[in-house]
Amino acid sequence: MSNNSSCSVGAMQAPKIKKFPVGLITLVVLSIIGSVMMYDIHHVFIYLLAYYWFGLIFGLFLQYGHFCMASAVRDIFAVKVVRVAAGLMIAIIVYGIISAIVTGFDFLTFSPNPFAVSELIGGAIFGFGIVFAGGCSSGTLYKSGEGNMTSWIVLFNLALSQIVFAATSFGFLNYFIPKAWKVAAIQQGIPKEYLHTWYDYFMAGYVFTHKGYTIADLLNFHNIWANVFISNTFINVFIPCVIILIVIYYLYHRKHYIHENKFTSKNIGFKNELKGMWSMLVQAKKTVYGGIGLGVFAGLNMFVLSDLRKVYHFVNFGQVLERLGYTHGIALQGVFDPGYWYIATQEAQGLAWVFQKLGWNLMNNMTFGFVNGIPNPLLNPPLLMSFGTIIGAAIMAISFKEFSWKIPNLETIAFATFGGWFMGIGVRIGLGCNIGAFFVPVVNGDPSGWLYFVGMIIGSYFAVKVIGKWINYKSAKELKELDNIEGFM
């Protein structure tokens, strides 16, 4: 009996050991080791590491909040759910405040995009693509970190379509280059070796002729803090975001709120309307928290990168690479180094680097040869940020047990490929994605970001309609086949 008792006590006292995820430990350790090795090569590479580690932080928050523009617009148009869209607006407001502080202290690296109709068109093409792809640029990165193979297919096609479009313009478009673009390109002194395709002339003869500006540039208050907070943050960020929140509340959330609380449209009252708005935001709690984190760290990202540029005396990392002898793949204007959160162009650079190694010369066009370059992926600041975002999302997904390899079927592969190509073309025409052409420009007072946003909404709306028709067609076909089988039996 004593033996049994001792065994029982021993069994009760044995601690239950909780296993720490091996994958999570591996990713963190490799990130630290890689960072130490890179810093050991040269201390200036801390600039590259800043890009990587901020990317990792973005990945954590993106995955935590399931922060995706495609999800926001698809959920609104397809199932009338506003959770992600509401969280997105809160993130923009928070990021706008942080950005204003960074600007006020003269640590801003942002340059406004040209205010042109191309932003609207590019946004519409990109918006059409993200619905088919099942994710925007930021959403595709964090979903890749979750093990979603569909997102990897989207990433590949997002990069490939940019390369093909920039380097060839699909051939047939080269017959439709406006004469005005050719004249403007020559007047600006663009070297002829970079002018071959429709897209080259679009960049040199159209985009470069349109000026970019912020609301602060237009109003130009004498006090810098009034300029950034009143012009950029209040006018370009707060007012539009609040209007959008009110619109999506009235169109999509209010009816549910009234029904749930047994109000009527006439007796709800202003106080309860505010409570209804608050309930919409609380419903989006996880996305809001993720968005706040993104807003804070995206602002800090600009501050840190700007400070490092001042410490090491450069305005573009291409200058540093040339000093160190890494001249291969440097464009005439340096390397792509925006100095803030950006996605999409760097993925095209990474794949272009592979094609360069395989013998396809991609340095003879405006996109890679003149503006962005094709540096070694390990020396490409924004590409390291994308790597970091995927790793950060994987770490968060593993922590919450949301990581799993998801293999797509043939239809999903087709949709991902189709969507990825539209996204890539939209990125090139609109000079960015939902982050680089919308999120970051808007919070920094650039009204062109709202042009891109409107385009995304229009494109996404039509994509949802097209997919809806496809689903209805498939359902009708399957029902017909089922009826035929039953009739035969």
mmCIF file with all atom_site columns, N, CA, C and O in Angstrom, residues 129-151:
data_model
loop_
_atom_site.group_PDB
_atom_site.id
_atom_site.type_symbol
_atom_site.label_atom_id
_atom_site.label_alt_id
_atom_site.label_comp_id
_atom_site.label_asym_id
_atom_site.label_entity_id
_atom_site.label_seq_id
_atom_site.pdbx_PDB_ins_code
_atom_site.Cartn_x
_atom_site.Cartn_y
_atom_site.Cartn_z
_atom_site.occupancy
_atom_site.B_iso_or_equiv
_atom_site.pdbx_formal_charge
_atom_site.auth_seq_id
_atom_site.auth_comp_id
_atom_site.auth_asym_id
_atom_site.auth_atom_id
_atom_site.pdbx_PDB_model_num
ATOM 1  N N  . GLY A 1 129 ? -7.025 43.013 -58.432 1.00 0.00 ? 129 GLY A N  1
ATOM 2  C CA . GLY A 1 129 ? -6.174 41.842 -58.239 1.00 0.00 ? 129 GLY A CA 1
ATOM 3  C C  . GLY A 1 129 ? -6.200 41.268 -56.838 1.00 0.00 ? 129 GLY A C  1
ATOM 4  O O  . GLY A 1 129 ? -6.175 40.049 -56.657 1.00 0.00 ? 129 GLY A O  1
ATOM 5  N N  . ILE A 1 130 ? -6.280 42.136 -55.817 1.00 0.00 ? 130 ILE A N  1
ATOM 6  C CA . ILE A 1 130 ? -6.153 41.631 -54.443 1.00 0.00 ? 130 ILE A CA 1
ATOM 7  C C  . ILE A 1 130 ? -7.324 40.738 -54.041 1.00 0.00 ? 130 ILE A C  1
ATOM 8  O O  . ILE A 1 130 ? -7.172 39.838 -53.213 1.00 0.00 ? 130 ILE A O  1
ATOM 9  N N  . VAL A 1 131 ? -8.499 40.977 -54.618 1.00 0.00 ? 131 VAL A N  1
ATOM 10 C CA . VAL A 1 131 ? -9.651 40.137 -54.285 1.00 0.00 ? 131 VAL A CA 1
ATOM 11 C C  . VAL A 1 131 ? -9.457 38.732 -54.842 1.00 0.00 ? 131 VAL A C  1
ATOM 12 O O  . VAL A 1 131 ? -9.724 37.736 -54.162 1.00 0.00 ? 131 VAL A O  1
ATOM 13 N N  . PHE A 1 132 ? -8.959 38.631 -56.070 1.00 0.00 ? 132 PHE A N  1
ATOM 14 C CA . PHE A 1 132 ? -8.687 37.315 -56.653 1.00 0.00 ? 132 PHE A CA 1
ATOM 15 C C  . PHE A 1 132 ? -7.535 36.632 -55.927 1.00 0.00 ? 132 PHE A C  1
ATOM 16 O O  . PHE A 1 132 ? -7.542 35.412 -55.724 1.00 0.00 ? 132 PHE A O  1
ATOM 17 N N  . ALA A 1 133 ? -6.533 37.430 -55.540 1.00 0.00 ? 133 ALA A N  1
ATOM 18 C CA . ALA A 1 133 ? -5.355 36.864 -54.873 1.00 0.00 ? 133 ALA A CA 1
ATOM 19 C C  . ALA A 1 133 ? -5.651 36.449 -53.442 1.00 0.00 ? 133 ALA A C  1
ATOM 20 O O  . ALA A 1 133 ? -4.917 35.640 -52.862 1.00 0.00 ? 133 ALA A O  1
ATOM 21 N N  . GLY A 1 134 ? -6.703 37.023 -52.851 1.00 0.00 ? 134 GLY A N  1
ATOM 22 C CA . GLY A 1 134 ? -7.028 36.700 -51.468 1.00 0.00 ? 134 GLY A CA 1
ATOM 23 C C  . GLY A 1 134 ? -6.173 37.437 -50.466 1.00 0.00 ? 134 GLY A C  1
ATOM 24 O O  . GLY A 1 134 ? -6.112 37.071 -49.293 1.00 0.00 ? 134 GLY A O  1
ATOM 25 N N  . GLY A 1 135 ? -5.513 38.496 -50.898 1.00 0.00 ? 135 GLY A N  1
ATOM 26 C CA . GLY A 1 135 ? -4.677 39.268 -49.988 1.00 0.00 ? 135 GLY A CA 1
ATOM 27 C C  . GLY A 1 135 ? -4.016 40.427 -50.694 1.00 0.00 ? 135 GLY A C  1
ATOM 28 O O  . GLY A 1 135 ? -3.670 40.333 -51.875 1.00 0.00 ? 135 GLY A O  1
ATOM 29 N N  . CYS A 1 136 ? -3.862 41.559 -50.001 1.00 0.00 ? 136 CYS A N  1
ATOM 30 C CA . CYS A 1 136 ? -3.105 42.687 -50.536 1.00 0.00 ? 136 CYS A CA 1
ATOM 31 C C  . CYS A 1 136 ? -1.615 42.392 -50.344 1.00 0.00 ? 136 CYS A C  1
ATOM 32 O O  . CYS A 1 136 ? -1.234 41.287 -49.979 1.00 0.00 ? 136 CYS A O  1
ATOM 33 N N  . SER A 1 137 ? -0.766 43.371 -50.577 1.00 0.00 ? 137 SER A N  1
ATOM 34 C CA . SER A 1 137 ? 0.677  43.133 -50.431 1.00 0.00 ? 137 SER A CA 1
ATOM 35 C C  . SER A 1 137 ? 1.046  42.787 -48.996 1.00 0.00 ? 137 SER A C  1
ATOM 36 O O  . SER A 1 137 ? 1.770  41.821 -48.739 1.00 0.00 ? 137 SER A O  1
ATOM 37 N N  . SER A 1 138 ? 0.548  43.567 -48.032 1.00 0.00 ? 138 SER A N  1
ATOM 38 C CA . SER A 1 138 ? 0.864  43.282 -46.630 1.00 0.00 ? 138 SER A CA 1
ATOM 39 C C  . SER A 1 138 ? 0.216  41.983 -46.188 1.00 0.00 ? 138 SER A C  1
ATOM 40 O O  . SER A 1 138 ? 0.825  41.171 -45.476 1.00 0.00 ? 138 SER A O  1
ATOM 41 N N  . GLY A 1 139 ? -1.028 41.752 -46.618 1.00 0.00 ? 139 GLY A N  1
ATOM 42 C CA . GLY A 1 139 ? -1.712 40.519 -46.262 1.00 0.00 ? 139 GLY A CA 1
ATOM 43 C C  . GLY A 1 139 ? -1.031 39.298 -46.853 1.00 0.00 ? 139 GLY A C  1
ATOM 44 O O  . GLY A 1 139 ? -0.941 38.245 -46.210 1.00 0.00 ? 139 GLY A O  1
ATOM 45 N N  . THR A 1 140 ? -0.539 39.433 -48.081 1.00 0.00 ? 140 THR A N  1
ATOM 46 C CA . THR A 1 140 ? 0.154  38.317 -48.730 1.00 0.00 ? 140 THR A CA 1
ATOM 47 C C  . THR A 1 140 ? 1.430  37.964 -47.983 1.00 0.00 ? 140 THR A C  1
ATOM 48 O O  . THR A 1 140 ? 1.758  36.778 -47.822 1.00 0.00 ? 140 THR A O  1
ATOM 49 N N  . LEU A 1 141 ? 2.152  38.969 -47.501 1.00 0.00 ? 141 LEU A N  1
ATOM 50 C CA . LEU A 1 141 ? 3.386  38.700 -46.759 1.00 0.00 ? 141 LEU A CA 1
ATOM 51 C C  . LEU A 1 141 ? 3.107  37.972 -45.453 1.00 0.00 ? 141 LEU A C  1
ATOM 52 O O  . LEU A 1 141 ? 3.757  36.972 -45.129 1.00 0.00 ? 141 LEU A O  1
ATOM 53 N N  . TYR A 1 142 ? 2.128  38.461 -44.672 1.00 0.00 ? 142 TYR A N  1
ATOM 54 C CA . TYR A 1 142 ? 1.907  37.807 -43.375 1.00 0.00 ? 142 TYR A CA 1
ATOM 55 C C  . TYR A 1 142 ? 1.301  36.416 -43.560 1.00 0.00 ? 142 TYR A C  1
ATOM 56 O O  . TYR A 1 142 ? 1.588  35.493 -42.782 1.00 0.00 ? 142 TYR A O  1
ATOM 57 N N  . LYS A 1 143 ? 0.483  36.238 -44.587 1.00 0.00 ? 143 LYS A N  1
ATOM 58 C CA . LYS A 1 143 ? -0.080 34.910 -44.849 1.00 0.00 ? 143 LYS A CA 1
ATOM 59 C C  . LYS A 1 143 ? 0.994  33.946 -45.341 1.00 0.00 ? 143 LYS A C  1
ATOM 60 O O  . LYS A 1 143 ? 0.926  32.739 -45.075 1.00 0.00 ? 143 LYS A O  1
ATOM 61 N N  . SER A 1 144 ? 1.990  34.459 -46.039 1.00 0.00 ? 144 SER A N  1
ATOM 62 C CA . SER A 1 144 ? 3.130  33.621 -46.421 1.00 0.00 ? 144 SER A CA 1
ATOM 63 C C  . SER A 1 144 ? 3.840  33.117 -45.176 1.00 0.00 ? 144 SER A C  1
ATOM 64 O O  . SER A 1 144 ? 4.276  31.964 -45.118 1.00 0.00 ? 144 SER A O  1
ATOM 65 N N  . GLY A 1 145 ? 3.950  33.983 -44.172 1.00 0.00 ? 145 GLY A N  1
ATOM 66 C CA . GLY A 1 145 ? 4.559  33.590 -42.906 1.00 0.00 ? 145 GLY A CA 1
ATOM 67 C C  . GLY A 1 145 ? 3.733  32.584 -42.131 1.00 0.00 ? 145 GLY A C  1
ATOM 68 O O  . GLY A 1 145 ? 4.258  31.868 -41.267 1.00 0.00 ? 145 GLY A O  1
ATOM 69 N N  . GLU A 1 146 ? 2.444  32.491 -42.438 1.00 0.00 ? 146 GLU A N  1
ATOM 70 C CA . GLU A 1 146 ? 1.577  31.510 -41.784 1.00 0.00 ? 146 GLU A CA 1
ATOM 71 C C  . GLU A 1 146 ? 1.652  30.139 -42.438 1.00 0.00 ? 146 GLU A C  1
ATOM 72 O O  . GLU A 1 146 ? 1.024  29.191 -41.962 1.00 0.00 ? 146 GLU A O  1
ATOM 73 N N  . GLY A 1 147 ? 2.391  30.049 -43.560 1.00 0.00 ? 147 GLY A N  1
ATOM 74 C CA . GLY A 1 147 ? 2.493  28.780 -44.273 1.00 0.00 ? 147 GLY A CA 1
ATOM 75 C C  . GLY A 1 147 ? 1.497  28.639 -45.406 1.00 0.00 ? 147 GLY A C  1
ATOM 76 O O  . GLY A 1 147 ? 1.310  27.534 -45.939 1.00 0.00 ? 147 GLY A O  1
ATOM 77 N N  . ASN A 1 148 ? 0.869  29.739 -45.790 1.00 0.00 ? 148 ASN A N  1
ATOM 78 C CA . ASN A 1 148 ? -0.118 29.708 -46.867 1.00 0.00 ? 148 ASN A CA 1
ATOM 79 C C  . ASN A 1 148 ? 0.601  29.708 -48.213 1.00 0.00 ? 148 ASN A C  1
ATOM 80 O O  . ASN A 1 148 ? 1.124  30.732 -48.654 1.00 0.00 ? 148 ASN A O  1
ATOM 81 N N  . MET A 1 149 ? 0.592  28.579 -48.900 1.00 0.00 ? 149 MET A N  1
ATOM 82 C CA . MET A 1 149 ? 1.319  28.460 -50.160 1.00 0.00 ? 149 MET A CA 1
ATOM 83 C C  . MET A 1 149 ? 0.678  29.290 -51.269 1.00 0.00 ? 149 MET A C  1
ATOM 84 O O  . MET A 1 149 ? 1.351  29.676 -52.229 1.00 0.00 ? 149 MET A O  1
ATOM 85 N N  . THR A 1 150 ? -0.616 29.551 -51.162 1.00 0.00 ? 150 THR A N  1
ATOM 86 C CA . THR A 1 150 ? -1.275 30.421 -52.141 1.00 0.00 ? 150 THR A CA 1
ATOM 87 C C  . THR A 1 150 ? -0.626 31.800 -52.147 1.00 0.00 ? 150 THR A C  1
ATOM 88 O O  . THR A 1 150 ? -0.410 32.407 -53.201 1.00 0.00 ? 150 THR A O  1
ATOM 89 N N  . SER A 1 151 ? -0.295 32.289 -50.963 1.00 0.00 ? 151 SER A N  1
ATOM 90 C CA . SER A 1 151 ? 0.334  33.611 -50.856 1.00 0.00 ? 151 SER A CA 1
ATOM 91 C C  . SER A 1 151 ? 1.719  33.629 -51.480 1.00 0.00 ? 151 SER A C  1
ATOM 92 O O  . SER A 1 151 ? 2.142  34.640 -52.047 1.00 0.00 ? 151 SER A O  1
#
